[in-house]
CSV table of C-alpha atoms in Angstrom, one decimal:
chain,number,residue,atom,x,y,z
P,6,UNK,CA,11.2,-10.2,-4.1
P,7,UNK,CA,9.2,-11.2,-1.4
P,8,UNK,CA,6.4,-8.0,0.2
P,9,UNK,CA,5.6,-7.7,3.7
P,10,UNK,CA,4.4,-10.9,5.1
P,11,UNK,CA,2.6,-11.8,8.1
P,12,UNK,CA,1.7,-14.8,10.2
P,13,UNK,CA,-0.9,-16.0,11.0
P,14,UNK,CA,-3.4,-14.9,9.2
P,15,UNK,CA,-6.0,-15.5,10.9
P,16,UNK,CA,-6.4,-16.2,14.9
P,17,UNK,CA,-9.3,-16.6,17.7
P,18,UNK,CA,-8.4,-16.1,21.2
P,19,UNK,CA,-10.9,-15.5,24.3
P,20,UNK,CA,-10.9,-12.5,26.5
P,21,UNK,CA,-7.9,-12.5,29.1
P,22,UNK,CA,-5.4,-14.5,26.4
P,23,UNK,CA,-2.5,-13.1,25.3
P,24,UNK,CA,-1.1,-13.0,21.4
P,25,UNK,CA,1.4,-12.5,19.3
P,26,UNK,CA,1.8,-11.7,15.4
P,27,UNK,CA,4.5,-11.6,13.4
P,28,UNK,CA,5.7,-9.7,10.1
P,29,UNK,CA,8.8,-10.1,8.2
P,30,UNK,CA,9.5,-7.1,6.4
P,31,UNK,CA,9.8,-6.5,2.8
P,32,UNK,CA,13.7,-7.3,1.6
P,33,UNK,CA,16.0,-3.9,2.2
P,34,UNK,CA,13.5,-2.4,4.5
P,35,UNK,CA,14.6,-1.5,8.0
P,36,UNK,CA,11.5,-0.1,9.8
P,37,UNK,CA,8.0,-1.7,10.7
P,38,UNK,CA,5.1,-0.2,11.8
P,39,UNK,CA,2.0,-1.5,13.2
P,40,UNK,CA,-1.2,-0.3,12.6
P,41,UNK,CA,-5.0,-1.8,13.9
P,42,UNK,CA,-7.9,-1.7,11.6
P,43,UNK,CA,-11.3,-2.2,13.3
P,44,UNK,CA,-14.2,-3.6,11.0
P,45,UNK,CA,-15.0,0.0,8.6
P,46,UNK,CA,-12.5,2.0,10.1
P,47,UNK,CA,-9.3,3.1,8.8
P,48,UNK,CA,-6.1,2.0,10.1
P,49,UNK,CA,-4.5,3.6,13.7
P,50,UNK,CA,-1.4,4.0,14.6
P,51,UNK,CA,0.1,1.7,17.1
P,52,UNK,CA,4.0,1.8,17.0
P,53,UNK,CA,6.5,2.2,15.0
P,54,UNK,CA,10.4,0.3,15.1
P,55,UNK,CA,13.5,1.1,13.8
P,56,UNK,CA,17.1,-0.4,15.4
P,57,UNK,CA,15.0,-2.7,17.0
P,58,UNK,CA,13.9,0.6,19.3
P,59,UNK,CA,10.6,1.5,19.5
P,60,UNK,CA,10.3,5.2,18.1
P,61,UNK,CA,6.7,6.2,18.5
P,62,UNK,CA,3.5,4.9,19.8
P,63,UNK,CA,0.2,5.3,19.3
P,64,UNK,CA,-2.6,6.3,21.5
P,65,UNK,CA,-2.8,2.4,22.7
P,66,UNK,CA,-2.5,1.2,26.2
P,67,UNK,CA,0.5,-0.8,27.3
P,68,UNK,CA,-0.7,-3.8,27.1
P,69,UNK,CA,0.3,-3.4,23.4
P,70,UNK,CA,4.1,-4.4,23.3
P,71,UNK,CA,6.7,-4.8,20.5
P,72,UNK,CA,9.9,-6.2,19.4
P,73,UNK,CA,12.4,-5.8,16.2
P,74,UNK,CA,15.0,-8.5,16.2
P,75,UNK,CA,18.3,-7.4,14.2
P,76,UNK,CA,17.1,-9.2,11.3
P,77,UNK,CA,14.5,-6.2,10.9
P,78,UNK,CA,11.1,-8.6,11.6
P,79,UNK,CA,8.8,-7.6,14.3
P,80,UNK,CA,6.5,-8.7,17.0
P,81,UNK,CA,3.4,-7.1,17.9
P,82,UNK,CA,2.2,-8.7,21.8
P,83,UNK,CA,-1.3,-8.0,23.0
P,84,UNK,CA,-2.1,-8.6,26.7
P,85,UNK,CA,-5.1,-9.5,28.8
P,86,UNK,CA,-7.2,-9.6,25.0
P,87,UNK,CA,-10.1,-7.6,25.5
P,88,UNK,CA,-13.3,-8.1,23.0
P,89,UNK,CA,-12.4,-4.4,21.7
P,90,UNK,CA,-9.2,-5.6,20.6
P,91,UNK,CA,-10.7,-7.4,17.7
P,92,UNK,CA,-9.4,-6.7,14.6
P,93,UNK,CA,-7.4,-7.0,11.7
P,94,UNK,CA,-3.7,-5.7,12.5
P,95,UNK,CA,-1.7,-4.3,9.8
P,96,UNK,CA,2.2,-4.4,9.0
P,97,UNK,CA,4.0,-2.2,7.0
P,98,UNK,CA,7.4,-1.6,6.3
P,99,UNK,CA,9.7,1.4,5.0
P,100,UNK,CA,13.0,2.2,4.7
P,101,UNK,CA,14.2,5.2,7.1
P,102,UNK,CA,16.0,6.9,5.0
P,103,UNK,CA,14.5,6.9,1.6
P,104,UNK,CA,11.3,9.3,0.9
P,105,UNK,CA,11.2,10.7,4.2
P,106,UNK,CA,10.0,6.8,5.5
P,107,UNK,CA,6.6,7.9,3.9
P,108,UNK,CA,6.8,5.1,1.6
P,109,UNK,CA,5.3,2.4,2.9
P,110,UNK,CA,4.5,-1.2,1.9
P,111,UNK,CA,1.6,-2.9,3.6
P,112,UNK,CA,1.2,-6.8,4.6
P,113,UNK,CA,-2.2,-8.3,4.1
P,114,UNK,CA,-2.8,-8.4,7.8
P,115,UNK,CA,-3.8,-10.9,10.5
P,116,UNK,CA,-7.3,-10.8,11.4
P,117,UNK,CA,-7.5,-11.3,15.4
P,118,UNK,CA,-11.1,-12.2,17.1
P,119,UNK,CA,-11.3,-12.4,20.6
P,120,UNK,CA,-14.3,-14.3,22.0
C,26,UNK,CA,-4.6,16.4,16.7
C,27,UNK,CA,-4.7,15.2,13.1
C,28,UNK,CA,-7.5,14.1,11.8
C,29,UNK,CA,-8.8,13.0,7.9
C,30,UNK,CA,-12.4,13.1,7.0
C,31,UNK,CA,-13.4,11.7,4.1
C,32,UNK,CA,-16.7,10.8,2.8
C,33,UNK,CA,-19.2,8.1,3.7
C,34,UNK,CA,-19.5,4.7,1.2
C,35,UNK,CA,-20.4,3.0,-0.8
C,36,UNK,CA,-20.0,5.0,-3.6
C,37,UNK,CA,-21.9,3.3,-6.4
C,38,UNK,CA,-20.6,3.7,-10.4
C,39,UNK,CA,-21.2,2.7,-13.6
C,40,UNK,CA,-18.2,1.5,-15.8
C,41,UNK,CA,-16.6,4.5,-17.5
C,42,UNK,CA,-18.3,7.5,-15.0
C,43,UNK,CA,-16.6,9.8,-13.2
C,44,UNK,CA,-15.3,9.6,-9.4
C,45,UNK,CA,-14.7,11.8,-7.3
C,46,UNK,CA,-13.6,10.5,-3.3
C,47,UNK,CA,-13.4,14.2,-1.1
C,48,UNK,CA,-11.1,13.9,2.1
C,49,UNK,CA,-10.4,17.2,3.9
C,50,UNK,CA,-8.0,17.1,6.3
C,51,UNK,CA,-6.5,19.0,9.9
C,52,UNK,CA,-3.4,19.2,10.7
C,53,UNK,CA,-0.6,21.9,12.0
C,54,UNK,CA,2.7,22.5,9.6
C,55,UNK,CA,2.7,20.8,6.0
C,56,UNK,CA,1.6,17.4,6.2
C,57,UNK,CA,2.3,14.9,3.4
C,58,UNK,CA,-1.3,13.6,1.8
C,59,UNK,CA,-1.7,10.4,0.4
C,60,UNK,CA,-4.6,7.9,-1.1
C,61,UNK,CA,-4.1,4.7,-0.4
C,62,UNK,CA,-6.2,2.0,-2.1
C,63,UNK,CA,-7.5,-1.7,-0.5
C,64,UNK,CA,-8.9,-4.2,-2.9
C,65,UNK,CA,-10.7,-6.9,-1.3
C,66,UNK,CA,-8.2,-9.7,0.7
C,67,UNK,CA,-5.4,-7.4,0.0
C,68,UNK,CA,-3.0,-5.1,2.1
C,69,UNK,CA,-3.1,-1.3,1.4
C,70,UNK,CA,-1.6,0.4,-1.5
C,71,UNK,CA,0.2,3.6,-1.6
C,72,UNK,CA,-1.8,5.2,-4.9
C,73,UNK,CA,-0.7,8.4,-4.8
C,74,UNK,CA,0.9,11.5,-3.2
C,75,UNK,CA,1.6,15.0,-2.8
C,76,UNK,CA,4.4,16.4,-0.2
C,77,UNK,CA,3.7,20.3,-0.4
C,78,UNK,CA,0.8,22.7,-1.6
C,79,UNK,CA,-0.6,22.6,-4.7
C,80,UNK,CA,1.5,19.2,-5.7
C,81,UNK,CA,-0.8,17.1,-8.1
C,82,UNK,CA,-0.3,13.3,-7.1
C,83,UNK,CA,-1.2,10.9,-10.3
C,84,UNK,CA,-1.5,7.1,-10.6
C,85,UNK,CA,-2.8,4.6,-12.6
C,86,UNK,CA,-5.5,7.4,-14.1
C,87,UNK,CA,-6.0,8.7,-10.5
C,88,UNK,CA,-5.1,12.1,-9.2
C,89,UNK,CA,-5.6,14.5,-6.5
C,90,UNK,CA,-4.4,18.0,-5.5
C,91,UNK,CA,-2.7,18.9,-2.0
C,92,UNK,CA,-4.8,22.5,-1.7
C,93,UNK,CA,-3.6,23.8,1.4
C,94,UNK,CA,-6.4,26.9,1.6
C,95,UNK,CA,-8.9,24.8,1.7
C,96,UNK,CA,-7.5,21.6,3.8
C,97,UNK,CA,-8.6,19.3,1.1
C,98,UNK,CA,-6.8,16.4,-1.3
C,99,UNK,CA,-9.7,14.8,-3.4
C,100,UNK,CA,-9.4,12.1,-5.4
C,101,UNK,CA,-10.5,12.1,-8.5
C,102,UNK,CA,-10.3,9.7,-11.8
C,103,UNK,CA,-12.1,10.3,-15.1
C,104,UNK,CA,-13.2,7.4,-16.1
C,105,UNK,CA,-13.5,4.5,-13.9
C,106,UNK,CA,-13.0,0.8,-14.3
C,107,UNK,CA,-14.8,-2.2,-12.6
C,108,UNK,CA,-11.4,-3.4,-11.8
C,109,UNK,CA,-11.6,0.0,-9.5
C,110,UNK,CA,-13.4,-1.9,-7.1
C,111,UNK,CA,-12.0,-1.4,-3.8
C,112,UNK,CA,-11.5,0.4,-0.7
C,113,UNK,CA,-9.6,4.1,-0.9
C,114,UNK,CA,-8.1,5.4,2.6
C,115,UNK,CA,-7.0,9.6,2.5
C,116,UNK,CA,-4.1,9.6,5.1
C,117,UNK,CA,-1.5,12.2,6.4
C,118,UNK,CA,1.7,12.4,8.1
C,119,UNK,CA,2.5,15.5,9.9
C,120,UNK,CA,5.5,17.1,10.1
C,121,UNK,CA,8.6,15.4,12.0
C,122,UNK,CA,5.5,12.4,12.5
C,123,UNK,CA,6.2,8.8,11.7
C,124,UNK,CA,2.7,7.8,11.9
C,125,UNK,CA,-0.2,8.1,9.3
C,126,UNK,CA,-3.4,9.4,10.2
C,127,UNK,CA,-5.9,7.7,8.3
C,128,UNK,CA,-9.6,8.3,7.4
C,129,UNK,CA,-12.1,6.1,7.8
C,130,UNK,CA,-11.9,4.4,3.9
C,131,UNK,CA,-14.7,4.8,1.1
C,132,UNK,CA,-15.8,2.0,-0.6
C,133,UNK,CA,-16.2,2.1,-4.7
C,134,UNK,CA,-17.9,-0.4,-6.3
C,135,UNK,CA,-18.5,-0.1,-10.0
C,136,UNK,CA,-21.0,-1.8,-12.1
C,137,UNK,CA,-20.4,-3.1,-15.8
């Protein structure tokens, strides 16, 4: 049974570029959420989706997008890259209905820097 | 807003000592409270949790309590191992929230 998984895992980008980074979620889970983790920090909130809708977002400017195809994986886009938006973004999947969608399983991340 | 504080890393063991990681936390209603753990090169790891006041969360020889009159949901193992090694993370989700808040991680490293 394959976890949450994400591509790539790592990625280097310069200041103006845009990106994109994908998870698949793990099998039977319908909702992803996307989280960014700066160097010693915890993770924050970015959005979450669920019927390929986005439900609820983050304190994170709009050049942070997202998409959830009907297979369930997601898309996290990042716009105009600024050197703040380094990072290691975080993926992590639940199933809405099941705990309260509190239980959530975490991919090991791709780790963005932007030069 | 909510908000986790836990306390500042590294925290520095010997093999078979007791931890103890103290998050407080702020928040309105009843969150849920939960430790996650991140071993190096890895993705978090739900450890434990607690959905209502005074609920005891155990894992793995871990365990915390959800005390509501005092904000707090420390973590807490009695004897640790050097396989312990890793990253912990306190986090909440408010009530009718899909998001977790998260604290800023302590780091454990245990020595043999």
């Amino acid at each position: 049974d394959a976890g949450v998984t994400q591509s790539p895992t790592h990625l280097i980008k310069t200041r103006g570029q845009q990106v994109t980074l994908r998870c698949s979620p793990k099998s039977g889970h319908d909702t992803v959420s996307w989280y960014q983790q700066a160097l010693g920090q915890g993770p924050q909130f970015i959005f979450q989706y669920y019927e390929e809708e986005e439900r609820q977002r983050g304190n994170f400017p709009d050049r942070f997008s997202g998409h959830q195809f009907p297979n369930y994986s997601s898309e996290l886009n990042v716009n105009a890259l600024l050197l703040g938006d380094s990072a290691l973004y975080l993926c992590a999947s639940s199933l809405a209905y099941l705990d309260n969608n509190e239980k959530l399983f975490f991919g090991s991340g791709t780790q963005l820097s932007v030069l | 807003g909510n908000s986790v504080t836990q306390m500042e890393g590294p925290v520095t063991l010997s093999e078979e000592a007791f931890l103890t990681i103290n998050c407080t936390y702020t928040a309105t209603g009843y969150p849920s409270l939960f430790w996650y753990v991140q071993y190096p090169g890895e993705g978090l790891q739900l450890l434990l949790k607690a959905t209502k006041a005074d609920d005891k969360g155990s894992n793995k020889g871990f365990e915390a309590t959800y005390r509501k009159e005092t904000t707090s949901f420390h973590l807490e193992k009695g004897s640790v191992q050097v396989s312990d090694s890793a990253v912990y993370f306190c986090a909440l989700k408010g009530t009718g929230r899909r998001a977790l808040t998260f604290g800023s991680g302590t780091r454990l490293q245990v020595q043999p």
